[in-house]
GROMACS .gro file of C-alpha atoms in nm:
model
  128
    1MET     CA    1  -0.808  14.229 -10.631
    2ASP     CA    2  -0.763  13.963 -10.363
    3THR     CA    3  -0.616  13.688 -10.583
    4LEU     CA    4  -0.568  13.441 -10.296
    5GLY     CA    5  -0.926  13.488 -10.179
    6ASP     CA    6  -1.050  13.439 -10.534
    7MET     CA    7  -0.852  13.115 -10.567
    8LEU     CA    8  -0.986  12.977 -10.238
    9ILE     CA    9  -1.347  13.062 -10.326
   10GLN     CA   10  -1.304  12.901 -10.670
   11ILE     CA   11  -1.183  12.579 -10.503
   12LYS     CA   12  -1.472  12.583 -10.254
   13ASN     CA   13  -1.735  12.660 -10.519
   14ALA     CA   14  -1.601  12.390 -10.755
   15GLY     CA   15  -1.633  12.135 -10.475
   16ASN     CA   16  -1.987  12.246 -10.394
   17ALA     CA   17  -2.077  12.221 -10.763
   18GLY     CA   18  -1.940  11.864 -10.780
   19ARG     CA   19  -1.653  11.940 -11.019
   20GLU     CA   20  -1.342  11.722 -11.003
   21THR     CA   21  -1.091  11.996 -11.093
   22VAL     CA   22  -1.063  12.372 -11.104
   23MET     CA   23  -0.831  12.595 -11.311
   24VAL     CA   24  -0.690  12.914 -11.155
   25SER     CA   25  -0.435  13.161 -11.285
   26TYR     CA   26  -0.076  13.082 -11.188
   27SER     CA   27   0.152  13.267 -10.948
   28HIS     CA   28   0.433  13.141 -10.726
   29PHE     CA   29   0.236  13.236 -10.414
   30LYS     CA   30  -0.081  13.056 -10.530
   31ASN     CA   31   0.131  12.753 -10.616
   32ALA     CA   32   0.282  12.754 -10.263
   33VAL     CA   33  -0.065  12.779 -10.106
   34ALA     CA   34  -0.199  12.499 -10.329
   35GLU     CA   35   0.099  12.278 -10.232
   36ALA     CA   36   0.025  12.346  -9.863
   37LEU     CA   37  -0.340  12.248  -9.920
   38LEU     CA   38  -0.214  11.933 -10.094
   39ARG     CA   39   0.010  11.843  -9.797
   40GLU     CA   40  -0.288  11.873  -9.562
   41GLY     CA   41  -0.516  11.664  -9.787
   42TYR     CA   42  -0.764  11.936  -9.882
   43VAL     CA   43  -0.684  11.898 -10.254
   44SER     CA   44  -0.587  11.582 -10.443
   45PHE     CA   45  -0.331  11.719 -10.691
   46VAL     CA   46  -0.175  12.040 -10.821
   47ASN     CA   47  -0.049  12.065 -11.181
   48LYS     CA   48   0.107  12.364 -11.355
   49LYS     CA   49  -0.018  12.387 -11.715
   50THR     CA   50  -0.026  12.629 -12.005
   51ARG     CA   51  -0.364  12.721 -12.148
   52ARG     CA   52  -0.394  12.960 -12.443
   53GLY     CA   53  -0.041  13.086 -12.376
   54PHE     CA   54  -0.104  13.161 -12.005
   55LYS     CA   55   0.016  12.961 -11.706
   56VAL     CA   56  -0.262  12.807 -11.496
   57LEU     CA   57  -0.284  12.577 -11.196
   58GLU     CA   58  -0.507  12.272 -11.225
   59ILE     CA   59  -0.623  12.175 -10.876
   60GLY     CA   60  -0.804  11.849 -10.795
   61ILE     CA   61  -1.091  11.858 -10.547
   62VAL     CA   62  -1.108  11.598 -10.266
   63PHE     CA   63  -1.448  11.448 -10.187
   64GLU     CA   64  -1.550  11.254  -9.877
   65GLU     CA   65  -1.820  11.021 -10.010
   66THR     CA   66  -2.024  11.274 -10.210
   67LYS     CA   67  -1.941  11.595 -10.020
   68PRO     CA   68  -1.630  11.810 -10.073
   69LYS     CA   69  -1.369  11.801  -9.796
   70ILE     CA   70  -1.353  12.183  -9.783
   71LYS     CA   71  -1.680  12.271  -9.612
   72GLY     CA   72  -1.592  12.629  -9.528
   73LEU     CA   73  -1.314  12.882  -9.519
   74GLU     CA   74  -1.245  13.222  -9.374
   75ARG     CA   75  -0.991  13.474  -9.498
   76VAL     CA   76  -0.808  13.615  -9.193
   77SER     CA   77  -0.564  13.871  -9.336
   78LYS     CA   78  -0.708  14.094  -9.602
   79LEU     CA   79  -0.556  14.352  -9.830
   80SER     CA   80  -0.678  14.630  -9.603
   81ARG     CA   81  -0.577  14.467  -9.273
   82ARG     CA   82  -0.292  14.225  -9.209
   83ILE     CA   83  -0.312  13.994  -8.906
   84TYR     CA   84   0.008  13.848  -8.761
   85PHE     CA   85   0.032  13.565  -8.508
   86GLY     CA   86   0.323  13.483  -8.282
   87VAL     CA   87   0.390  13.123  -8.182
   88ASN     CA   88   0.186  13.159  -7.862
   89ASP     CA   89  -0.110  13.320  -8.044
   90ILE     CA   90  -0.178  13.023  -8.277
   91ILE     CA   91  -0.487  12.832  -8.161
   92PRO     CA   92  -0.670  12.532  -8.314
   93VAL     CA   93  -0.946  12.594  -8.569
   94LYS     CA   94  -1.288  12.435  -8.505
   95GLN     CA   95  -1.155  12.241  -8.203
   96GLY     CA   96  -0.882  12.081  -8.417
   97TYR     CA   97  -1.104  11.984  -8.714
   98GLY     CA   98  -0.978  12.268  -8.930
   99SER     CA   99  -0.645  12.426  -9.020
  100LEU     CA  100  -0.497  12.773  -9.004
  101PHE     CA  101  -0.254  12.856  -9.284
  102LEU     CA  102   0.025  13.105  -9.220
  103SER     CA  103   0.284  13.276  -9.436
  104THR     CA  104   0.608  13.233  -9.239
  105PRO     CA  105   0.979  13.276  -9.309
  106LYS     CA  106   0.986  12.897  -9.363
  107GLY     CA  107   0.712  12.912  -9.629
  108ILE     CA  108   0.338  12.848  -9.614
  109LEU     CA  109   0.270  12.638  -9.303
  110THR     CA  110  -0.030  12.522  -9.104
  111GLY     CA  111  -0.078  12.631  -8.745
  112LYS     CA  112   0.038  12.291  -8.616
  113GLN     CA  113   0.356  12.299  -8.824
  114ALA     CA  114   0.428  12.660  -8.722
  115ARG     CA  115   0.393  12.574  -8.351
  116LYS     CA  116   0.619  12.272  -8.400
  117ASP     CA  117   0.883  12.483  -8.582
  118LYS     CA  118   0.836  12.767  -8.329
  119VAL     CA  119   0.773  13.029  -8.593
  120GLY     CA  120   0.495  13.288  -8.636
  121GLY     CA  121   0.376  13.484  -8.936
  122GLU     CA  122   0.086  13.636  -9.124
  123ALA     CA  123  -0.237  13.441  -9.085
  124LEU     CA  124  -0.372  13.389  -9.436
  125PHE     CA  125  -0.690  13.183  -9.398
  126LYS     CA  126  -0.873  12.915  -9.201
  127VAL     CA  127  -1.015  12.602  -9.365
  128TRP     CA  128  -1.248  12.334  -9.224
   0.00000   0.00000   0.00000
């Protein structure tokens, strides 16, 4: 029932399988997360489409040479346990080579953006 976790794993698995795009079911929250991944360069494009009468997100996978840019990810907050970070609790992921994504009052932000805006929130996932 973890729809965000399912979306992230679909993106990672599509990259590992060498696919250029992946289709996931649409929600406003998934769209906001996909747009945040787009801003950070982890995905190449995000399109909202209709397929068989249902809204879907088409997400483009970014490759570095022949390998996908998303090498790994870790879901921090889960349905059973929510993890919240204050501004001072946000630390770099993989010595700065990865990103932490947070749900804040200002929208879905990375750890760097949240520190810059001096805002904390629920830690959603880490990507590297």
